[in-house]
Amino acid sequence: MDEEYDAIVLGTGLKECILSGMLSVSGKKVLHIDRNKYYGGESASITPLEDLFAKFNAPPPDETYGRGRDWNVDLIPKFLMANGLLVKLLIHTGVTRYLEFKSVEGSYVYKGGKISKVPVDQKEALASDLMGMFEKRRFRNFLIYVQDFQEEDAKTWKDFDPSTANMQSLYDKFGLDRNTQDFTGHALALYLDDTYLQQPAIQTIRRIKLYSDSLARYGKSPYLYPMYGLGELPQGFARLSAIYGGTYMLDKPIDEIVLGEGGRVIGVKSGNEIAKCKQVYCDPSYVPDRVRKKGQVIRCICLLDHPISNTKDALSTQIIIPQKQVGRHSDIYVSLVSYTHQVAAKGWFIAMVSTTVETNDPESEIKPGLDVLGPVRQKFVSVSDYYEPTDDGSQSQIFISESYDATTHFETTCLDVLKIYKRGTDEDFDFSKVKVELGEEEQ
Amino acid sequence: MATNRTGGAQRPNGAPQTKVCQFKLVLLGESAVGKSSLVLRFVKGQFHEYQESTIGAAFLTQTVCLDDTTVKFEIWDTAGQERYHSLAPMYYRGAQAAIVVYDITNQDTFGRAKNWVKELQRQASPSIVIALAGNKSDLAAKRMVEFEEAQAYADENGLLFMETSAKTAMNVNDIFLAIANKLPKSESGGGAGGAGGARRLADGDTPRASSCCK
């Protein structure tokens, strides 16, 4: 450990592992440390099942849960958009070769107490029970507009400037009613709340396109999920970093981040060892004095011995409960994965209900999500603080990631990573750098 | 699960095609016992006296031809993550074969090899084929681990065992061949992607279902 590094990365959550991989690939000498003896931090998948029960101080699981080792339970629920940033990162860095994925079977939205499939193309729009006859036609026209829309070709904008006009005015242009706006903004564009309505329409158009491009890749839904759980993702990027020379130490407590002149980081201390470095990259838990609490997220892990009703017995699915449907400001998300992803014993399902906390009684906030599930065998609730950095690293050279938000996919995760990489290295990540060198590995 | 690509092996002479089975093989052992050198010898026929610690290539493939089957090894190197005992569980995931390497001139590395075998028995698929390799057999003059001792340990634990030399190539192909022979090729070898329909992602991907050797 007593060596000098270009960068020391603290914590092996997904963001830190992607950063570590990107830095190593760019030729930086990286030391990557975690205080835990496992990879993944907050983005780990807990195994065996006994460990999950112990983590939440519950009595150990009985024999109906099968072999504990067959379980890998995520602490943070997210899916990958098939055409999203994380998939691009996985492919360009070659990390995809360590992983296998399955498509999520369905994507549903909650309306008036029941759930319906999210319509994404013209055919589905016309068959959907979410809208009345005339509304369907208007929605269909809206979808065609978005599909034909090309950012670089103003003709396709149809007398509407999406970079200045806001999304509300685009909805109004097509005469879409409140309900349709609701599932478009929340189940297709995947916004957490309604602030997007006042933002330029182009942002929402891009998101809807991401959704439909993702859907076009593999079919049933725009989402992918890795076999053995999300915890495989940080491990994959850690391996990338190691392959490019990164040094890994788990189970290593950090006692101090050592600062030098002008508050600039010069090393990291563990016991009586000091590793010298020019930069530190870390998650908020390693620098409590350089972050502030932005809010709270509630997540409830539910173990089920049955699929969710009205989802055609899907082995994986996502259900979005738009805020307005249940009188809230932010959406409630339900995600479901199961034994088919090697994250649960045969016959078992893991559902996760999550949302941004708005009241003093977060558990009752997620009730609409729990009600969708039917009987739950075991429930684990956690409320976690959501932190953002107060230090941008320009002086200290300490670059801090934000906590994982309540979104159901990894787009914000990747944007944060790319932003931090740019702050730390003063350049955008060069994808081409990796691809060329990886060619040699293939025989 | 072995991946069977029927029609994968083209024979120009029109002889009947053999089936191709793909297996994940992982290397384990202390730093500097010669894990990467063994793979480099097996895959490229090369040996470097001063092989650097593993950088860059940690995913090599090589095929071994048996009578009616072509066995394709997907070989995972540790990428140095064993150094501070930070090998990720993903490494063992779905591995159908493992070579645990020690250095015959260093007793400690043999002790550590036994721990890696235990770790495999704990973490990996129960049906995994494990081979023990006593590497650096060209340095027999400095031997610290007796052949008989290692052989007895291997027998007790049901491991394949050979002394190898990445430098002279002694037994390198043989140990991979022995593993290829022992791997079950008739049905799922346990381990990777138990359920069907999982896929790797690639540019311009179309769904690629993996299936077992039949």
XYZ file of C-alpha atoms in Angstrom:
657
model
C 0.000 0.000 0.000
C 2.908 2.356 0.711
C 3.241 3.480 -2.856
C 2.243 6.466 -4.910
C -0.846 6.369 -7.092
C -2.443 8.702 -9.593
C -5.810 8.025 -8.028
C -7.183 6.222 -5.011
C -10.804 5.167 -5.282
C -12.741 4.567 -2.062
C -15.808 2.337 -2.084
C -16.696 -0.309 -4.653
C -20.206 0.834 -5.490
C -21.097 0.831 -9.179
C -20.140 4.472 -9.757
C -16.726 4.066 -8.138
C -16.043 0.842 -10.041
C -16.920 2.413 -13.398
C -14.664 5.380 -12.556
C -11.867 3.068 -11.459
C -12.138 1.133 -14.714
C -12.157 4.304 -16.816
C -9.132 5.714 -14.986
C -7.107 2.493 -15.308
C -7.985 2.190 -18.975
C -6.753 5.766 -19.469
C -3.364 4.694 -18.122
C -3.702 5.990 -14.565
C -2.214 4.020 -11.671
C -5.180 3.228 -9.458
C -5.564 1.842 -5.940
C -9.141 0.819 -5.167
C -10.140 0.236 -1.542
C -13.341 -0.782 0.228
C -13.896 -0.897 3.964
C -16.267 -3.856 3.503
C -15.040 -7.322 2.700
C -17.351 -7.586 -0.289
C -17.683 -5.687 -3.566
C -20.514 -3.296 -4.314
C -21.170 -1.155 -1.218
C -24.727 0.137 -1.575
C -25.032 -1.502 -4.988
C -24.156 -5.004 -3.787
C -26.518 -7.953 -4.063
C -26.695 -9.666 -0.683
C -25.980 -13.388 -0.529
C -26.681 -15.790 1.095
C -30.269 -15.041 2.149
C -29.309 -15.509 5.820
C -27.118 -12.393 5.522
C -30.051 -10.332 4.258
C -32.237 -11.410 7.187
C -29.396 -10.692 9.619
C -28.795 -7.261 8.058
C -32.372 -6.302 8.914
C -32.272 -8.027 12.331
C -34.907 -10.564 11.326
C -34.922 -14.166 12.607
C -33.239 -16.503 10.092
C -35.305 -17.693 7.093
C -37.047 -21.073 7.415
C -36.511 -23.991 5.020
C -39.300 -22.895 2.626
C -36.890 -20.288 1.228
C -34.645 -23.001 -0.231
C -30.870 -22.729 -0.288
C -29.580 -19.401 1.025
C -26.798 -19.408 -1.570
C -29.340 -19.334 -4.394
C -30.325 -15.806 -3.379
C -28.675 -12.547 -4.484
C -30.835 -9.695 -3.267
C -30.211 -6.147 -4.502
C -30.378 -3.313 -1.993
C -31.109 -0.730 -4.693
C -33.589 -1.600 -7.444
C -32.676 -0.561 -10.959
C -32.879 -1.853 -14.509
C -30.668 -1.108 -17.513
C -32.200 0.676 -20.493
C -31.282 -1.587 -23.419
C -30.113 1.385 -25.462
C -28.958 3.478 -22.524
C -25.626 4.801 -21.333
C -24.702 1.892 -19.095
C -25.145 -0.609 -21.921
C -22.939 1.603 -24.102
C -20.299 1.691 -21.361
C -20.518 -2.085 -20.925
C -20.067 -2.727 -24.629
C -17.311 -0.192 -25.221
C -15.261 -1.320 -22.235
C -15.783 -5.013 -22.978
C -17.203 -5.580 -19.493
C -20.267 -7.059 -21.149
C -18.308 -10.285 -21.748
C -18.358 -11.028 -18.018
C -22.099 -10.698 -17.744
C -25.304 -12.190 -19.037
C -28.622 -10.403 -19.173
C -32.300 -11.090 -19.538
C -34.982 -8.780 -20.850
C -37.497 -7.608 -18.312
C -40.785 -9.087 -19.421
C -43.171 -6.212 -19.052
C -43.585 -2.597 -18.206
C -46.820 -1.470 -16.555
C -48.400 1.720 -15.366
C -50.938 2.220 -12.586
C -54.177 4.034 -13.262
C -57.288 4.258 -11.145
C -56.325 1.374 -8.862
C -55.337 -1.121 -11.572
C -52.308 -1.728 -13.756
C -52.088 -1.650 -17.566
C -49.315 -2.359 -20.009
C -47.401 0.754 -21.079
C -48.256 1.346 -24.747
C -45.204 2.259 -26.786
C -46.083 1.926 -30.419
C -49.083 2.854 -32.507
C -50.560 -0.620 -32.400
C -50.319 -0.891 -28.640
C -51.665 2.608 -28.232
C -54.816 1.684 -30.119
C -55.306 -1.487 -28.083
C -54.577 0.110 -24.714
C -57.264 0.338 -22.035
C -55.591 3.459 -20.630
C -57.384 5.849 -22.972
C -60.730 6.438 -24.617
C -61.201 6.159 -28.371
C -60.492 9.784 -29.335
C -57.633 10.126 -26.914
C -56.030 7.034 -28.465
C -55.930 8.733 -31.852
C -54.394 11.878 -30.396
C -51.797 9.807 -28.539
C -51.041 7.856 -31.696
C -50.381 11.117 -33.558
C -48.112 12.230 -30.740
C -46.112 8.968 -30.920
C -45.719 9.293 -34.679
C -44.460 12.854 -34.204
C -41.846 11.696 -31.690
C -40.803 8.744 -33.826
C -40.282 10.901 -36.909
C -38.587 13.675 -34.952
C -34.933 14.269 -35.921
C -32.935 16.762 -33.896
C -30.810 17.796 -36.847
C -33.719 18.160 -39.268
C -35.937 21.134 -38.404
C -38.541 20.022 -40.961
C -39.467 17.157 -38.655
C -40.173 19.588 -35.821
C -43.414 20.651 -37.553
C -43.494 24.368 -36.663
C -42.567 23.724 -33.070
C -39.220 24.654 -31.576
C -38.527 21.985 -28.960
C -35.446 23.728 -27.599
C -37.419 26.792 -26.486
C -41.018 25.619 -26.103
C -41.766 23.507 -23.056
C -43.236 20.041 -22.838
C -46.614 21.248 -21.647
C -47.041 23.165 -24.886
C -46.180 20.047 -26.926
C -48.826 18.045 -25.044
C -51.272 20.875 -25.679
C -50.370 20.923 -29.368
C -51.594 17.321 -29.604
C -54.475 17.915 -27.211
C -53.410 15.129 -24.833
C -55.390 14.944 -21.607
C -54.002 14.844 -18.069
C -54.011 11.055 -17.821
C -52.108 10.589 -21.054
C -49.602 13.255 -20.057
C -49.198 11.380 -16.801
C -48.180 8.028 -18.239
C -46.175 9.614 -21.063
C -44.064 11.712 -18.706
C -43.700 9.071 -16.005
C -43.880 5.654 -17.652
C -42.258 6.498 -21.013
C -40.026 9.498 -20.292
C -39.446 8.162 -16.759
C -39.560 11.483 -14.950
C -39.792 11.294 -11.165
C -42.027 14.338 -10.804
C -43.766 16.998 -12.917
C -41.092 19.693 -13.116
C -40.252 18.493 -16.633
C -43.484 20.035 -17.958
C -41.923 23.488 -17.775
C -38.579 22.366 -19.265
C -37.778 22.464 -23.006
C -39.666 19.698 -24.807
C -36.520 18.354 -26.452
C -35.453 16.674 -23.187
C -38.659 14.706 -22.964
C -38.565 13.814 -26.655
C -35.066 12.396 -26.191
C -36.229 10.316 -23.245
C -39.212 8.898 -25.108
C -36.893 8.030 -27.991
C -34.505 6.303 -25.586
C -37.448 4.294 -24.315
C -38.622 3.225 -27.753
C -35.098 2.568 -29.082
C -34.439 0.423 -26.019
C -37.648 -1.422 -26.582
C -36.769 -2.016 -30.218
C -33.550 -3.804 -29.243
C -34.916 -6.857 -27.471
C -38.689 -6.696 -27.533
C -40.926 -7.128 -24.550
C -39.701 -4.152 -22.536
C -36.925 -1.559 -22.768
C -35.214 -2.967 -19.683
C -32.441 -5.501 -19.077
C -31.402 -7.164 -15.848
C -28.142 -9.042 -15.177
C -28.076 -12.692 -14.132
C -27.104 -13.045 -10.441
C -28.212 -9.525 -9.641
C -27.026 -5.950 -9.979
C -24.020 -6.655 -7.759
C -22.369 -8.235 -10.792
C -22.049 -4.814 -12.436
C -19.542 -3.245 -10.010
C -17.576 -6.518 -9.999
C -17.373 -6.449 -13.786
C -15.999 -2.914 -13.874
C -13.615 -3.723 -11.006
C -12.258 -6.571 -13.107
C -11.777 -4.156 -16.001
C -9.806 -1.866 -13.715
C -7.694 -4.783 -12.436
C -6.970 -5.975 -15.958
C -5.582 -2.543 -16.727
C -3.369 -2.610 -13.649
C -5.668 -1.395 -10.867
C -4.834 -2.743 -7.395
C -7.698 -4.002 -5.241
C -7.960 -4.110 -1.443
C -11.167 -5.105 0.290
C -11.795 -5.173 4.038
C -9.480 -2.186 4.521
C -10.718 0.541 6.846
C -9.872 4.133 5.928
C -8.831 6.267 8.877
C -8.123 9.542 7.189
C -7.924 11.329 3.881
C -4.657 13.225 4.246
C -4.593 16.804 2.999
C -1.586 18.921 2.104
C -1.065 22.517 1.113
C -4.179 24.428 0.146
C -6.417 21.578 1.304
C -5.261 19.427 -1.569
C -5.362 15.671 -1.066
C -1.971 13.939 -0.772
C -2.908 10.474 0.415
C -5.104 8.069 2.283
C -4.313 6.617 5.697
C -5.252 3.160 6.939
C -3.788 2.106 10.290
C -0.210 3.308 10.160
C 0.108 2.986 6.394
C -0.265 5.931 4.046
C -0.831 5.507 0.319
C 0.114 8.656 -1.549
C -1.998 9.953 -4.404
C -2.817 12.930 -6.552
C -6.578 12.405 -6.491
C -9.290 10.626 -4.527
C -12.603 9.426 -5.981
C -15.187 8.214 -3.459
C -18.794 7.780 -2.452
C -20.378 10.105 0.157
C -19.878 7.660 3.049
C -16.105 8.230 2.989
C -16.348 12.034 3.262
C -19.282 12.933 5.549
C -17.906 16.472 5.957
C -17.977 17.185 2.212
C -21.569 16.205 1.402
C -25.027 17.445 2.275
C -28.290 15.616 2.667
C -30.587 16.301 -0.248
C -33.471 14.048 0.682
C -34.439 10.507 1.546
C -35.370 7.415 -0.403
C -37.487 4.593 1.006
C -36.964 1.101 -0.372
C -38.899 -1.956 0.639
C -37.631 -5.410 -0.322
C -40.490 -7.924 -0.517
C -40.047 -11.676 -0.870
C -42.998 -13.297 -2.666
C -43.818 -16.888 -3.537
C -45.999 -15.853 -6.478
C -45.920 -13.452 -9.449
C -47.846 -10.169 -9.405
C -51.434 -10.479 -10.611
C -52.481 -8.885 -13.915
C -48.923 -9.098 -15.283
C -49.485 -12.377 -17.163
C -47.407 -14.103 -14.472
C -44.290 -12.225 -15.613
C -41.050 -13.424 -14.036
C -39.800 -9.850 -14.157
C -41.608 -6.584 -14.506
C -41.714 -2.923 -13.669
C -44.766 -1.042 -12.490
C -44.798 2.726 -12.293
C -47.322 4.484 -10.102
C -47.407 8.083 -11.336
C -47.470 10.636 -8.532
C -50.847 12.174 -9.450
C -52.598 8.803 -9.370
C -51.961 8.594 -5.641
C -51.824 12.289 -4.743
C -48.059 12.600 -4.420
C -45.241 14.706 -5.842
C -42.958 11.813 -6.860
C -43.667 8.457 -8.448
C -43.685 5.099 -6.686
C -41.747 2.347 -8.432
C -42.280 -1.373 -8.188
C -39.736 -3.714 -9.708
C -39.888 -7.480 -9.769
C -37.193 -10.053 -10.521
C -37.153 -13.754 -9.724
C -35.507 -17.174 -9.703
C -35.113 -16.968 -13.479
C -32.342 -14.385 -12.901
C -30.558 -16.595 -10.344
C -31.374 -14.114 -7.603
C -33.843 -16.267 -5.690
C -34.497 -19.931 -4.985
C -36.805 -21.798 -7.368
C -40.341 -20.460 -7.288
C -39.468 -17.208 -5.485
C -39.825 -13.576 -6.524
C -38.209 -10.418 -5.180
C -40.206 -7.221 -5.460
C -38.917 -3.819 -4.489
C -41.124 -0.816 -3.833
C -39.355 2.528 -3.695
C -39.954 6.246 -3.777
C -38.595 9.589 -2.688
C -39.714 10.309 0.874
C -42.226 13.177 1.191
C -43.695 12.806 4.682
C -42.773 11.796 8.231
C -44.391 8.432 7.671
C -42.558 6.977 4.648
C -43.884 3.453 5.185
C -47.445 4.503 4.503
C -46.268 6.383 1.397
C -45.388 3.123 -0.351
C -48.678 1.422 0.510
C -50.139 1.712 -3.023
C -47.073 -0.159 -4.293
C -47.360 -2.869 -1.650
C -51.070 -3.307 -2.392
C -50.265 -4.205 -5.995
C -48.088 -7.123 -4.863
C -50.595 -9.349 -3.083
C -49.453 -11.452 -0.102
C -45.844 -10.743 0.925
C -43.900 -13.444 2.798
C -41.197 -11.176 4.159
C -40.668 -7.430 4.048
C -37.517 -5.380 4.731
C -37.856 -1.609 4.842
C -34.995 0.850 4.696
C -34.992 4.634 4.568
C -31.705 6.045 3.347
C -30.402 9.560 3.139
C -29.569 10.848 -0.277
C -26.341 12.871 -0.366
C -24.780 15.220 -2.868
C -21.243 16.661 -2.681
C -20.587 20.183 -1.447
C -17.028 19.997 -2.804
C -16.563 19.819 -6.585
C -12.964 18.693 -6.167
C -11.358 21.537 -8.100
C -9.261 22.558 -5.063
C -9.138 19.396 -2.962
C -8.886 16.929 -5.873
C -11.456 14.828 -4.008
C -14.223 13.820 -6.382
C -17.408 12.619 -4.776
C -20.344 10.782 -6.306
C -23.981 11.385 -5.428
C -25.969 8.716 -3.606
C -28.150 6.473 -5.761
C -31.461 8.188 -6.452
C -34.944 6.744 -6.680
C -34.931 6.412 -10.481
C -35.498 2.891 -11.763
C -32.699 2.837 -14.321
C -29.009 3.734 -14.537
C -29.131 6.831 -16.731
C -28.527 9.323 -13.897
C -25.901 6.966 -12.461
C -23.900 7.080 -15.697
C -24.331 10.822 -16.155
C -22.906 11.359 -12.670
C -19.941 9.099 -13.485
C -19.176 10.877 -16.767
C -19.486 14.259 -15.020
C -17.063 13.209 -12.267
C -14.608 11.758 -14.791
C -14.648 15.060 -16.674
C -14.140 17.078 -13.470
C -11.260 14.829 -12.450
C -9.411 14.500 -15.734
C -10.512 17.613 -17.608
C -11.496 15.491 -20.571
C -14.446 13.461 -21.798
C -13.987 9.729 -21.607
C -12.577 8.458 -24.884
C -14.450 5.269 -25.697
C -12.222 4.526 -28.688
C -9.221 4.113 -26.392
C -10.568 0.924 -24.900
C -11.954 -0.682 -27.978
C -8.731 -0.837 -29.935
C -6.716 -2.388 -27.135
C -9.358 -4.926 -26.330
C -9.103 -6.311 -29.834
C -5.935 -8.148 -28.883
C -7.629 -10.285 -26.315
C -9.814 -12.028 -28.804
C -7.986 -14.912 -30.332
C -23.589 -24.905 -19.139
C -21.647 -25.805 -22.213
C -22.465 -23.833 -25.294
C -22.964 -25.979 -28.324
C -22.599 -24.294 -31.651
C -23.559 -26.951 -34.105
C -22.053 -26.107 -37.433
C -19.398 -24.030 -35.696
C -16.471 -26.191 -36.821
C -16.131 -26.198 -40.570
C -14.192 -29.055 -42.120
C -12.924 -28.250 -45.614
C -12.630 -31.939 -46.512
C -16.292 -32.520 -45.882
C -15.694 -34.818 -42.916
C -18.535 -34.937 -40.398
C -18.634 -31.865 -38.224
C -17.730 -32.285 -34.591
C -19.671 -30.573 -31.864
C -18.094 -27.595 -30.138
C -18.465 -27.228 -26.396
C -17.430 -24.068 -24.599
C -16.324 -24.044 -20.985
C -15.254 -21.365 -18.561
C -11.932 -22.181 -16.894
C -10.503 -20.075 -14.073
C -6.934 -19.891 -12.820
C -6.127 -19.604 -9.144
C -2.981 -19.479 -7.068
C -0.640 -17.072 -5.335
C 0.984 -14.168 -7.159
C 4.033 -15.133 -9.222
C 3.472 -18.907 -9.346
C 3.112 -18.680 -13.122
C -0.635 -18.597 -13.777
C -0.391 -16.198 -16.693
C 2.713 -17.955 -18.044
C 0.851 -21.265 -18.193
C -1.968 -19.673 -20.168
C 0.397 -17.826 -22.460
C 2.255 -21.076 -23.174
C -1.007 -22.928 -23.794
C -2.674 -20.270 -25.931
C 0.234 -18.673 -27.787
C 3.101 -21.114 -27.294
C 5.184 -18.338 -25.793
C 7.196 -17.920 -22.611
C 8.673 -14.731 -21.166
C 11.259 -15.143 -18.415
C 10.258 -11.816 -16.883
C 6.520 -11.908 -17.465
C 5.003 -8.811 -15.916
C 2.142 -9.041 -13.461
C -1.020 -9.598 -15.421
C -2.104 -6.532 -17.366
C -4.427 -6.136 -20.289
C -5.348 -9.637 -21.344
C -7.419 -11.565 -18.901
C -9.791 -13.349 -21.192
C -8.173 -15.742 -23.642
C -9.685 -18.597 -25.574
C -8.118 -21.782 -26.889
C -9.560 -24.965 -28.272
C -8.610 -28.572 -27.672
C -9.728 -31.261 -30.099
C -10.898 -34.574 -28.722
C -12.143 -37.498 -30.827
C -15.649 -36.284 -31.483
C -15.697 -32.947 -29.710
C -13.924 -29.639 -29.917
C -13.559 -28.145 -26.466
C -13.258 -24.399 -26.416
C -11.819 -22.979 -23.207
C -12.713 -19.477 -22.140
C -9.811 -18.841 -19.782
C -10.096 -16.269 -16.995
C -6.997 -14.938 -15.329
C -7.171 -13.299 -11.895
C -5.934 -9.914 -13.149
C -3.987 -9.620 -9.899
C -7.144 -9.437 -7.773
C -5.913 -12.408 -5.717
C -3.032 -10.356 -4.323
C -4.964 -8.821 -1.432
C -7.625 -11.517 -1.368
C -10.001 -9.345 -3.338
C -11.145 -11.807 -5.975
C -14.772 -11.058 -6.862
C -17.393 -13.821 -6.550
C -18.170 -13.204 -10.226
C -14.853 -14.856 -11.016
C -16.060 -18.269 -9.818
C -19.532 -17.829 -11.256
C -20.358 -20.492 -13.806
C -16.775 -21.808 -13.935
C -16.787 -25.445 -15.071
C -13.059 -25.968 -14.639
C -10.243 -24.532 -12.564
C -6.481 -24.880 -12.494
C -5.006 -24.205 -9.083
C -1.327 -23.398 -9.510
C 1.548 -23.511 -7.029
C 5.298 -23.175 -7.389
C 7.183 -26.393 -6.583
C 10.094 -24.340 -5.209
C 7.898 -22.584 -2.649
C 6.116 -24.505 0.108
C 3.909 -21.521 1.030
C 2.345 -21.437 -2.397
C 1.332 -25.089 -1.983
C -0.360 -24.273 1.317
C -2.154 -21.401 -0.372
C -3.173 -23.684 -3.245
C -4.961 -25.912 -0.727
C -6.866 -22.845 0.490
C -7.862 -21.987 -3.075
C -9.196 -25.524 -3.509
C -11.273 -25.063 -0.354
C -12.501 -21.720 -1.648
C -13.573 -23.372 -4.914
C -15.379 -26.126 -3.057
C -17.222 -23.420 -1.108
C -17.935 -20.889 -3.867
C -17.985 -22.685 -7.192
C -20.400 -25.137 -8.758
C -20.219 -28.569 -7.067
C -19.527 -30.238 -10.415
C -16.443 -28.118 -11.209
C -13.394 -30.015 -12.520
C -10.301 -28.957 -10.590
C -6.719 -29.549 -11.661
C -3.705 -28.918 -9.457
C -0.580 -27.745 -11.278
C 2.850 -27.808 -9.620
C 4.498 -25.272 -11.864
C 8.203 -24.465 -12.464
C 9.129 -28.157 -12.718
C 12.211 -27.043 -14.670
C 13.525 -25.789 -11.327
C 13.439 -29.258 -9.733
C 16.867 -28.656 -8.164
C 15.232 -26.086 -5.856
C 12.207 -28.251 -5.172
C 10.467 -27.662 -1.822
C 7.201 -29.506 -2.499
C 7.521 -33.267 -3.066
C 5.641 -34.761 -6.015
C 4.238 -37.550 -3.807
C 2.918 -35.110 -1.235
C 1.005 -33.147 -3.866
C -0.196 -36.320 -5.605
C -1.544 -37.686 -2.315
C -3.343 -34.416 -1.610
C -4.829 -34.387 -5.134
C -6.014 -38.003 -4.801
C -7.672 -37.296 -1.467
C -9.578 -34.374 -2.958
C -10.397 -35.830 -6.355
C -8.235 -33.371 -8.280
C -6.313 -33.904 -11.494
C -2.629 -33.373 -10.812
C 0.468 -32.693 -12.918
C 3.752 -30.943 -12.490
C 4.134 -28.402 -15.280
C 6.648 -25.999 -16.705
C 5.485 -22.985 -18.638
C 9.145 -22.445 -19.526
C 9.793 -25.839 -21.167
C 6.108 -26.451 -22.025
C 6.191 -29.720 -20.109
C 2.673 -31.015 -19.392
C 1.059 -27.681 -20.278
C -1.055 -28.939 -23.165
C -1.514 -32.200 -21.276
C -3.151 -30.643 -18.257
C -5.663 -28.742 -20.400
C -6.298 -31.916 -22.398
C -6.853 -33.907 -19.211
C -9.393 -31.330 -18.078
C -11.109 -31.378 -21.477
C -11.425 -35.152 -21.228
C -12.904 -35.027 -17.751
C -15.487 -32.312 -18.470
C -19.006 -33.600 -19.017
C -19.896 -32.980 -22.643
C -23.175 -34.767 -22.868
C -25.283 -32.375 -20.862
C -25.223 -29.212 -18.824
C -22.085 -29.049 -16.731
C -23.859 -27.023 -14.073
C -22.670 -23.516 -13.336
C -23.149 -20.787 -15.881
C -26.488 -19.386 -16.912
C -28.612 -22.264 -15.648
C -31.752 -20.786 -17.124
C -32.069 -20.300 -20.863
C -32.582 -17.053 -22.681
C -29.782 -15.072 -21.029
C -27.505 -13.215 -23.384
C -24.362 -11.198 -23.627
C -24.671 -7.765 -25.141
C -22.871 -6.643 -28.232
C -23.002 -3.884 -30.794
C -25.937 -4.324 -33.167
C -26.951 -7.280 -31.101
C -29.681 -9.678 -31.934
C -30.837 -12.014 -29.204
C -28.491 -14.966 -28.901
C -29.811 -17.866 -26.929
C -27.259 -20.233 -25.490
C -27.996 -23.921 -25.450
C -26.352 -27.013 -24.074
C -24.384 -29.710 -25.805
C -26.774 -32.383 -26.846
